[in-house]
Amino acid sequence: MKDVESQGEQQVQAALRAQLAERDARLADVTRDADMLIGRLAQELESVLQRVGEFGTALQRRAGEGLDERERHYVQRIVEAAAQGSSLVQGMLAYARVAHAPFSARPMPVGPVAERARAWAERQHPDDAVQWSMDASVTVLADSALLEQALALLFDNALKFTRGRDPRRVSVTARAADGWCELSVADNGAGFDPHYAGRLFTPGGRVHGQQEFPGAGMGLACVQRIVARMRGKVAAEAPPSGGACFTLRLPLPVDGAAAPAAGLPAQPGTPLRVLLVDDDPMVLLSLRQTLEALGHVVTVAHGGEAAIDELQRARQSGRPHEVLLTDFGMPRLHGGQVARAAKQADPSVVVLVLTGWGGQADSMREWAPHVDGWIDKPPRLARLREALTLAASLRSGGARGTTG
C-alpha cells in the first residue's frame, strides 16, 4: 500500500515539474517576443526622432537670424525634445538587449573588469578630472561581459552626478562575506532622497530634474536587470555625508569551481579583423566583448563618420578590416551610407548590417547591393556566429548570401 502511495506521489510531483517547466518555457517565449517587439518599435521610433532632430537643426542653420526670438525658442525645443526622446529609446533598447545577451557565469577577479569599465566611462567623459580609489581584489562568480557593463553604467552614473564637485571622487571597494561579494561604487555627487531609492532601478525612474541632470533614467534599471541575471542583488544608499553608494551583491565561487576562462568558446577558423560601428556606447561595449570572446580582432567606431575614417586609416596601414559590422539607424551617416563607402573603397570587405527593421524594409532596398548580410537587432549569439561564418566564406570566395 505504501509503495502504491509513494508511486502516486512521485507521479504527481513529476506532473507538477512538467507543468512548471512548460510554464517557464511559455514565459520565456513571451518575454523574448516582447523584448524583440520593443527593440523593433524602438528602432523605428529612434529613426523618426533622429530625422526630427536633423531637420530642426537644419532649420536653425538655414533660417538663422530670420527667426524671431519666440520662433528660435520653438525650434530649439524641438531639437532638444528629439534628442531627449532618442536618449530614452536607446535606453529602452539597452534594457531589452540585456535579457538576450550571451551569459556564462565563471569565477573571475573583479579588479581587471572594473579597470576596463573605468576606461570606458572615462572615454564617455573625456574632459572630467576624477579622483578614483579602486580596491576590488575579490574573485566572484559572474559573467565578465555583463559585469563590465553593470560597472560601466555605475561609473558613468557616478561621473554624471559628481559634475561640478571639486574634487570629484569615485570609490570602488569589494569584500567577501558569507558566500557573497559586496561590490560597492560610491561617489561624492548630488546624492538622492533615500525615500525614493526604489525608484532608481525602475525603467525611466528619475529623482532629479531633467534640466539639472539630463538623461533617460534607464542606466540603473539596466544594472538591476544585469545583476538579476547573475543571481545577485543591487541596492542604493544615500550616506549622511552626501553622494550615493550602489552595492552589487554577487555570489562567490564555490569550492572546486573552474578556473577563470572566456565566457564563450572561440569560433573555429581564422580570426577576422572586424570593424564594429554603432552610435550607442553600450552596444559597442557588449558586442565588442562577444566578438572578442569568439576569437575575433575588433576595432570600434562611434558612428558612421568615425567608421569611414577608421576604414581609411586601416587601409593605409596595410591591414584593412575584413568585416564591417555596422548599425543601420545612426545620425548623420547611417549604416547604408557607410556600407556604400566601404564597398567603393574596398570591394573585398564583407559588410554586415544590424537593424531592427529587417533586411527587406523598403527604406533599405537601395543599399542592398552594398550589403552582404542583414542581422536582426538585438543580435543573438547564434546569428552572430552564422553571420561571421558567412563572412569567412565570402572572404574565401564563397557565394554571396544574407542572414537575418
CSV table of C-alpha atoms in Angstrom, one decimal:
chain,number,residue,atom,x,y,z
A,1,MET,CA,0.0,0.0,0.0
A,2,LYS,CA,2.8,2.4,0.9
A,3,ASP,CA,4.6,1.6,-2.3
A,4,VAL,CA,1.4,2.5,-4.3
A,5,GLU,CA,1.1,5.8,-2.4
A,6,SER,CA,4.8,6.6,-2.9
A,7,GLN,CA,4.4,5.9,-6.7
A,8,GLY,CA,1.3,8.1,-6.8
A,9,GLU,CA,3.2,10.9,-5.1
A,10,GLN,CA,6.1,10.6,-7.5
A,11,GLN,CA,3.8,10.8,-10.4
A,12,VAL,CA,2.1,13.9,-9.0
A,13,GLN,CA,5.5,15.6,-8.4
A,14,ALA,CA,6.6,14.6,-11.9
A,15,ALA,CA,3.4,16.1,-13.4
A,16,LEU,CA,3.9,19.3,-11.4
A,17,ARG,CA,7.5,19.6,-12.5
A,18,ALA,CA,6.4,19.1,-16.2
A,19,GLN,CA,3.8,21.8,-15.8
A,20,LEU,CA,6.3,24.2,-14.2
A,21,ALA,CA,8.8,23.6,-17.0
A,22,GLU,CA,6.1,24.2,-19.6
A,23,ARG,CA,5.0,27.4,-17.9
A,24,ASP,CA,8.6,28.6,-17.6
A,25,ALA,CA,9.1,27.9,-21.3
A,26,ARG,CA,6.0,29.8,-22.3
A,27,LEU,CA,7.0,32.7,-20.1
A,28,ALA,CA,10.5,32.8,-21.7
A,29,ASP,CA,8.9,32.8,-25.1
A,30,VAL,CA,6.6,35.7,-24.2
A,31,THR,CA,9.4,37.7,-22.7
A,32,ARG,CA,11.6,37.1,-25.7
A,33,ASP,CA,8.9,38.1,-28.1
A,34,ALA,CA,8.1,41.2,-26.0
A,35,ASP,CA,11.7,42.3,-26.0
A,36,MET,CA,12.1,41.8,-29.7
A,37,LEU,CA,8.9,43.9,-30.3
A,38,ILE,CA,10.3,46.6,-28.0
A,39,GLY,CA,13.5,46.5,-30.0
A,40,ARG,CA,11.9,46.8,-33.4
A,41,LEU,CA,9.5,49.6,-32.3
A,42,ALA,CA,12.4,51.4,-30.6
A,43,GLN,CA,14.5,51.3,-33.7
A,44,GLU,CA,11.6,52.8,-35.8
A,45,LEU,CA,11.0,55.5,-33.2
A,46,GLU,CA,14.7,56.3,-33.0
A,47,SER,CA,14.8,56.8,-36.7
A,48,VAL,CA,11.9,59.2,-36.6
A,49,LEU,CA,13.4,61.2,-33.7
A,50,GLN,CA,16.7,61.4,-35.5
A,51,ARG,CA,15.1,62.9,-38.6
A,52,VAL,CA,13.1,65.4,-36.5
A,53,GLY,CA,16.3,66.5,-34.7
A,54,GLU,CA,18.2,66.7,-38.0
A,55,PHE,CA,15.5,68.8,-39.7
A,56,GLY,CA,15.2,71.0,-36.7
A,57,THR,CA,19.0,71.6,-36.7
A,58,ALA,CA,19.0,72.3,-40.4
A,59,LEU,CA,16.1,74.8,-39.9
A,60,GLN,CA,18.2,76.6,-37.3
A,61,ARG,CA,21.1,76.9,-39.6
A,62,ARG,CA,19.2,77.9,-42.7
A,63,ALA,CA,16.8,80.4,-41.1
A,64,GLY,CA,19.4,81.9,-38.8
A,65,GLU,CA,18.5,85.5,-37.9
A,66,GLY,CA,15.4,85.3,-39.9
A,67,LEU,CA,13.5,83.8,-37.0
A,68,ASP,CA,12.3,85.9,-34.1
A,69,GLU,CA,13.1,85.1,-30.5
A,70,ARG,CA,10.0,83.0,-30.0
A,71,GLU,CA,10.4,81.0,-33.2
A,72,ARG,CA,14.1,80.3,-32.3
A,73,HIS,CA,12.9,79.1,-28.9
A,74,TYR,CA,10.3,76.7,-30.5
A,75,VAL,CA,12.9,75.2,-32.9
A,76,GLN,CA,15.4,74.8,-30.1
A,77,ARG,CA,12.7,73.0,-28.0
A,78,ILE,CA,12.0,70.7,-31.0
A,79,VAL,CA,15.7,69.8,-31.3
A,80,GLU,CA,16.1,69.2,-27.5
A,81,ALA,CA,12.9,67.1,-27.3
A,82,ALA,CA,14.1,64.9,-30.2
A,83,ALA,CA,17.5,64.4,-28.5
A,84,GLN,CA,15.8,63.5,-25.2
A,85,GLY,CA,13.5,61.1,-26.9
A,86,SER,CA,16.4,59.4,-28.8
A,87,SER,CA,18.2,59.0,-25.5
A,88,LEU,CA,15.2,57.3,-23.9
A,89,VAL,CA,14.8,55.0,-26.9
A,90,GLN,CA,18.5,54.0,-26.7
A,91,GLY,CA,18.0,53.2,-23.0
A,92,MET,CA,15.0,51.1,-23.8
A,93,LEU,CA,17.0,49.2,-26.4
A,94,ALA,CA,19.8,48.6,-23.9
A,95,TYR,CA,17.3,47.3,-21.4
A,96,ALA,CA,15.8,44.9,-23.9
A,97,ARG,CA,19.2,43.6,-25.0
A,98,VAL,CA,20.3,42.6,-21.5
A,99,ALA,CA,17.7,39.8,-21.5
A,100,HIS,CA,19.3,38.2,-24.6
A,101,ALA,CA,23.0,38.9,-24.0
A,102,PRO,CA,25.2,35.7,-24.0
A,103,PHE,CA,25.7,34.5,-20.4
A,104,SER,CA,28.2,32.3,-18.8
A,105,ALA,CA,29.0,32.6,-15.0
A,106,ARG,CA,32.6,31.8,-14.2
A,107,PRO,CA,35.0,32.7,-11.4
A,108,MET,CA,36.8,35.9,-12.2
A,109,PRO,CA,38.7,38.6,-10.4
A,110,VAL,CA,36.8,41.9,-10.1
A,111,GLY,CA,39.8,44.2,-10.4
A,112,PRO,CA,40.6,43.8,-14.2
A,113,VAL,CA,36.8,44.0,-15.1
A,114,ALA,CA,36.5,47.2,-13.0
A,115,GLU,CA,39.5,48.8,-14.7
A,116,ARG,CA,38.1,48.1,-18.2
A,117,ALA,CA,34.8,49.6,-17.1
A,118,ARG,CA,36.5,52.7,-15.7
A,119,ALA,CA,38.4,53.2,-19.0
A,120,TRP,CA,35.1,53.0,-20.9
A,121,ALA,CA,33.4,55.5,-18.6
A,122,GLU,CA,36.4,57.9,-18.8
A,123,ARG,CA,36.1,57.8,-22.6
A,124,GLN,CA,32.5,59.0,-22.3
A,125,HIS,CA,33.6,61.9,-20.1
A,126,PRO,CA,37.0,62.9,-21.6
A,127,ASP,CA,37.2,66.4,-20.1
A,128,ASP,CA,36.4,65.3,-16.5
A,129,ALA,CA,39.1,65.0,-13.8
A,130,VAL,CA,38.2,62.5,-11.2
A,131,GLN,CA,39.9,61.0,-8.2
A,132,TRP,CA,39.5,57.2,-8.3
A,133,SER,CA,40.0,54.8,-5.5
A,134,MET,CA,40.0,51.1,-6.6
A,135,ASP,CA,40.1,48.3,-4.0
A,136,ALA,CA,38.4,45.3,-5.6
A,137,SER,CA,40.7,42.3,-5.2
A,138,VAL,CA,37.9,39.7,-4.9
A,139,THR,CA,37.0,36.9,-7.2
A,140,VAL,CA,33.3,36.5,-7.9
A,141,LEU,CA,31.1,34.1,-9.9
A,142,ALA,CA,29.8,36.2,-12.7
A,143,ASP,CA,29.7,36.8,-16.5
A,144,SER,CA,32.6,39.0,-17.4
A,145,ALA,CA,30.9,40.9,-20.2
A,146,LEU,CA,27.7,41.6,-18.1
A,147,LEU,CA,29.7,42.6,-15.0
A,148,GLU,CA,31.7,45.0,-17.1
A,149,GLN,CA,28.5,46.5,-18.5
A,150,ALA,CA,27.0,46.9,-15.0
A,151,LEU,CA,30.1,48.6,-13.6
A,152,ALA,CA,30.5,50.8,-16.7
A,153,LEU,CA,26.9,52.1,-16.2
A,154,LEU,CA,27.5,52.7,-12.5
A,155,PHE,CA,30.8,54.6,-13.2
A,156,ASP,CA,29.0,56.6,-15.9
A,157,ASN,CA,26.3,57.4,-13.4
A,158,ALA,CA,28.9,58.5,-10.8
A,159,LEU,CA,30.7,60.8,-13.3
A,160,LYS,CA,27.5,62.3,-14.3
A,161,PHE,CA,26.3,63.2,-10.8
A,162,THR,CA,29.6,64.4,-9.5
A,163,ARG,CA,30.0,67.0,-12.2
A,164,GLY,CA,30.6,70.4,-10.5
A,165,ARG,CA,32.1,68.9,-7.4
A,166,ASP,CA,35.7,69.8,-6.5
A,167,PRO,CA,37.3,67.4,-6.0
A,168,ARG,CA,35.2,64.7,-7.6
A,169,ARG,CA,35.7,61.3,-6.1
A,170,VAL,CA,34.6,57.8,-7.0
A,171,SER,CA,35.5,54.8,-4.8
A,172,VAL,CA,35.2,51.1,-5.7
A,173,THR,CA,35.5,48.5,-2.9
A,174,ALA,CA,34.8,44.8,-2.7
A,175,ARG,CA,34.7,42.5,0.3
A,176,ALA,CA,33.7,38.8,0.7
A,177,ALA,CA,31.4,37.6,3.4
A,178,ASP,CA,29.1,34.5,3.9
A,179,GLY,CA,29.4,33.3,0.3
A,180,TRP,CA,28.8,36.7,-1.3
A,181,CYS,CA,30.8,39.6,-2.6
A,182,GLU,CA,29.6,43.1,-1.8
A,183,LEU,CA,30.9,45.3,-4.6
A,184,SER,CA,30.3,49.0,-3.9
A,185,VAL,CA,30.6,52.1,-6.0
A,186,ALA,CA,30.4,55.3,-4.0
A,187,ASP,CA,30.7,58.9,-5.1
A,188,ASN,CA,30.6,62.4,-3.6
A,189,GLY,CA,28.0,63.7,-6.1
A,190,ALA,CA,24.5,65.1,-5.9
A,191,GLY,CA,23.1,62.0,-4.0
A,192,PHE,CA,19.3,61.4,-3.7
A,193,ASP,CA,16.4,61.4,-1.3
A,194,PRO,CA,16.5,57.9,0.4
A,195,HIS,CA,12.7,57.8,0.4
A,196,TYR,CA,12.9,57.4,-3.4
A,197,ALA,CA,15.7,54.8,-3.6
A,198,GLY,CA,13.4,52.1,-5.0
A,199,ARG,CA,12.5,54.4,-8.0
A,200,LEU,CA,16.1,54.4,-9.1
A,201,PHE,CA,16.0,50.9,-10.5
A,202,THR,CA,12.7,51.2,-12.4
A,203,PRO,CA,12.8,51.9,-16.2
A,204,GLY,CA,12.6,55.6,-16.7
A,205,GLY,CA,12.8,56.2,-12.9
A,206,ARG,CA,14.4,59.6,-12.0
A,207,VAL,CA,14.8,61.5,-8.8
A,208,HIS,CA,16.5,64.6,-10.3
A,209,GLY,CA,15.1,67.2,-12.8
A,210,GLN,CA,15.9,66.8,-16.5
A,211,GLN,CA,17.4,70.3,-16.7
A,212,GLU,CA,19.8,69.6,-13.8
A,213,PHE,CA,20.9,66.1,-14.9
A,214,PRO,CA,19.7,65.2,-18.4
A,215,GLY,CA,19.2,61.5,-19.1
A,216,ALA,CA,16.6,58.8,-19.9
A,217,GLY,CA,16.6,57.2,-16.4
A,218,MET,CA,17.4,53.7,-17.9
A,219,GLY,CA,21.0,53.1,-16.8
A,220,LEU,CA,20.3,51.9,-13.2
A,221,ALA,CA,17.4,49.8,-14.5
A,222,CYS,CA,19.8,48.0,-16.8
A,223,VAL,CA,22.2,47.5,-13.9
A,224,GLN,CA,19.4,45.9,-11.9
A,225,ARG,CA,18.5,43.6,-14.8
A,226,ILE,CA,22.1,42.6,-15.4
A,227,VAL,CA,22.7,41.8,-11.7
A,228,ALA,CA,19.5,39.7,-11.5
A,229,ARG,CA,20.7,37.6,-14.4
A,230,MET,CA,23.9,36.8,-12.4
A,231,ARG,CA,21.7,35.8,-9.4
A,232,GLY,CA,22.7,38.8,-7.4
A,233,LYS,CA,21.0,41.9,-6.0
A,234,VAL,CA,21.7,45.7,-6.1
A,235,ALA,CA,20.9,48.3,-3.5
A,236,ALA,CA,21.3,52.1,-3.3
A,237,GLU,CA,22.2,54.1,-0.3
A,238,ALA,CA,22.4,57.9,0.3
A,239,PRO,CA,25.1,58.2,3.0
A,240,PRO,CA,24.6,61.1,5.6
A,241,SER,CA,27.9,62.6,4.4
A,242,GLY,CA,26.4,63.0,0.9
A,243,GLY,CA,26.8,61.4,-2.5
A,244,ALA,CA,25.5,58.0,-3.4
A,245,CYS,CA,26.6,54.4,-2.9
A,246,PHE,CA,25.5,51.5,-5.0
A,247,THR,CA,26.2,47.9,-3.9
A,248,LEU,CA,26.1,44.8,-6.0
A,249,ARG,CA,25.8,41.6,-4.1
A,250,LEU,CA,27.2,38.8,-6.2
A,251,PRO,CA,27.9,35.1,-5.4
A,252,LEU,CA,31.4,33.9,-4.6
A,253,PRO,CA,32.8,30.8,-6.4
A,254,VAL,CA,32.1,27.5,-4.7
A,255,ASP,CA,35.0,25.2,-3.8
A,256,GLY,CA,36.2,23.3,-6.8
A,257,ALA,CA,34.8,25.8,-9.3
A,258,ALA,CA,36.6,26.0,-12.7
A,259,ALA,CA,39.4,28.5,-13.2
A,260,PRO,CA,38.5,31.8,-14.9
A,261,ALA,CA,38.0,31.4,-18.6
A,262,ALA,CA,36.5,33.2,-21.5
A,263,GLY,CA,32.7,33.2,-21.3
A,264,LEU,CA,32.2,31.9,-24.9
A,265,PRO,CA,34.0,29.2,-26.9
A,266,ALA,CA,36.1,30.8,-29.7
A,267,GLN,CA,34.6,30.4,-33.2
A,268,PRO,CA,36.5,27.9,-35.2
A,269,GLY,CA,38.6,29.2,-38.1
A,270,THR,CA,40.9,32.1,-38.6
A,271,PRO,CA,40.1,35.2,-36.6
A,272,LEU,CA,38.6,38.0,-38.6
A,273,ARG,CA,39.5,41.7,-38.4
A,274,VAL,CA,36.2,43.3,-37.6
A,275,LEU,CA,35.2,47.0,-37.6
A,276,LEU,CA,32.2,47.4,-35.3
A,277,VAL,CA,30.1,50.5,-35.8
A,278,ASP,CA,27.3,51.9,-33.7
A,279,ASP,CA,26.3,55.3,-32.1
A,280,ASP,CA,25.3,53.6,-28.8
A,281,PRO,CA,28.4,53.2,-26.5
A,282,MET,CA,26.7,50.3,-24.6
A,283,VAL,CA,26.1,48.4,-27.8
A,284,LEU,CA,29.7,48.8,-28.8
A,285,LEU,CA,30.8,47.6,-25.4
A,286,SER,CA,28.6,44.4,-25.3
A,287,LEU,CA,29.1,43.4,-29.0
A,288,ARG,CA,32.9,44.0,-28.8
A,289,GLN,CA,33.1,41.7,-25.8
A,290,THR,CA,31.1,39.0,-27.6
A,291,LEU,CA,33.1,39.2,-30.8
A,292,GLU,CA,36.4,39.1,-28.9
A,293,ALA,CA,35.2,36.1,-26.9
A,294,LEU,CA,34.5,34.4,-30.2
A,295,GLY,CA,38.2,34.9,-31.1
A,296,HIS,CA,38.0,37.9,-33.5
A,297,VAL,CA,40.1,41.1,-33.6
A,298,VAL,CA,37.7,44.0,-33.0
A,299,THR,CA,38.0,47.8,-33.6
A,300,VAL,CA,35.1,50.0,-32.6
A,301,ALA,CA,33.9,53.2,-34.3
A,302,HIS,CA,31.3,55.5,-32.6
A,303,GLY,CA,29.1,56.5,-35.6
A,304,GLY,CA,29.3,56.5,-39.4
A,305,GLU,CA,31.8,59.3,-39.8
A,306,ALA,CA,34.3,57.7,-37.4
A,307,ALA,CA,33.9,54.4,-39.3
A,308,ILE,CA,34.8,55.9,-42.6
A,309,ASP,CA,37.9,57.5,-41.0
A,310,GLU,CA,38.9,54.2,-39.4
A,311,LEU,CA,38.4,52.2,-42.7
A,312,GLN,CA,40.8,54.7,-44.5
A,313,ARG,CA,43.3,54.5,-41.7
A,314,ALA,CA,43.3,50.7,-41.7
A,315,ARG,CA,43.8,50.5,-45.5
A,316,GLN,CA,46.7,53.0,-45.3
A,317,SER,CA,48.3,50.9,-42.6
A,318,GLY,CA,48.3,47.8,-44.8
A,319,ARG,CA,45.9,45.9,-42.5
A,320,PRO,CA,42.4,46.7,-43.8
A,321,HIS,CA,39.4,45.4,-41.9
A,322,GLU,CA,38.0,42.2,-43.3
A,323,VAL,CA,34.4,42.6,-41.9
A,324,LEU,CA,32.4,45.8,-41.4
A,325,LEU,CA,29.6,45.1,-38.8
A,326,THR,CA,27.5,48.3,-38.6
A,327,ASP,CA,24.2,49.5,-37.2
A,328,PHE,CA,21.8,50.9,-39.8
A,329,GLY,CA,19.9,53.6,-37.9
A,330,MET,CA,22.6,56.2,-37.0
A,331,PRO,CA,22.5,60.0,-37.2
A,332,ARG,CA,24.4,61.9,-39.9
A,333,LEU,CA,25.7,58.8,-41.7
A,334,HIS,CA,23.6,55.7,-41.4
A,335,GLY,CA,24.7,52.1,-42.0
A,336,GLY,CA,23.7,52.1,-45.7
A,337,GLN,CA,25.9,55.1,-46.4
A,338,VAL,CA,28.8,53.6,-44.5
A,339,ALA,CA,28.4,50.3,-46.4
A,340,ARG,CA,28.4,52.0,-49.8
A,341,ALA,CA,31.6,54.0,-48.9
A,342,ALA,CA,33.3,50.8,-47.6
A,343,LYS,CA,32.5,48.8,-50.7
A,344,GLN,CA,33.6,51.6,-53.0
A,345,ALA,CA,36.9,51.8,-51.3
A,346,ASP,CA,37.4,48.1,-50.9
A,347,PRO,CA,35.0,45.7,-52.6
A,348,SER,CA,36.5,42.7,-50.7
A,349,VAL,CA,35.3,43.9,-47.3
A,350,VAL,CA,32.3,41.9,-46.0
A,351,VAL,CA,29.5,44.2,-44.9
A,352,LEU,CA,27.0,43.0,-42.3
A,353,VAL,CA,24.3,45.4,-41.2
A,354,LEU,CA,22.5,45.4,-37.8
A,355,THR,CA,18.9,46.5,-37.9
A,356,GLY,CA,15.6,46.3,-36.0
A,357,TRP,CA,13.7,46.8,-39.3
A,358,GLY,CA,14.6,43.5,-41.1
A,359,GLY,CA,16.5,43.1,-44.3
A,360,GLN,CA,13.5,43.6,-46.5
A,361,ALA,CA,12.5,47.1,-45.3
A,362,ASP,CA,11.7,49.4,-48.2
A,363,SER,CA,14.0,52.1,-46.8
A,364,MET,CA,17.0,49.7,-47.1
A,365,ARG,CA,16.5,48.4,-50.6
A,366,GLU,CA,18.7,50.9,-52.3
A,367,TRP,CA,21.6,49.8,-50.0
A,368,ALA,CA,21.2,46.1,-50.7
A,369,PRO,CA,23.9,46.0,-53.4
A,370,HIS,CA,26.5,47.1,-50.8
A,371,VAL,CA,25.4,44.7,-48.1
A,372,ASP,CA,26.4,41.0,-47.7
A,373,GLY,CA,24.2,40.2,-44.8
A,374,TRP,CA,21.5,41.6,-42.5
A,375,ILE,CA,21.2,40.8,-38.8
A,376,ASP,CA,18.2,41.5,-36.6
A,377,LYS,CA,18.9,43.7,-33.7
A,378,PRO,CA,19.3,42.9,-30.8
A,379,PRO,CA,21.5,40.2,-32.3
A,380,ARG,CA,21.6,36.7,-30.9
A,381,LEU,CA,24.8,34.7,-30.4
A,382,ALA,CA,23.7,32.1,-33.0
A,383,ARG,CA,23.0,34.9,-35.6
A,384,LEU,CA,26.4,36.4,-35.0
A,385,ARG,CA,28.1,33.1,-35.4
A,386,GLU,CA,26.1,32.4,-38.6
A,387,ALA,CA,27.0,35.9,-40.0
A,388,LEU,CA,30.7,35.6,-39.2
A,389,THR,CA,30.8,32.1,-40.8
A,390,LEU,CA,29.2,33.7,-43.9
A,391,ALA,CA,31.8,36.5,-43.7
A,392,ALA,CA,34.7,33.9,-43.6
A,393,SER,CA,33.1,32.1,-46.6
A,394,LEU,CA,32.8,35.2,-48.6
A,395,ARG,CA,36.4,36.1,-47.8
A,396,SER,CA,37.5,32.7,-49.1
A,397,GLY,CA,35.4,33.2,-52.3
A,398,GLY,CA,32.1,31.6,-51.3
A,399,ALA,CA,28.7,32.6,-52.6
A,400,ARG,CA,27.1,35.9,-51.5
A,401,GLY,CA,24.2,35.4,-49.1
A,402,THR,CA,22.0,37.1,-46.5
A,403,THR,CA,21.3,36.3,-42.8
A,404,GLY,CA,18.5,37.9,-40.8
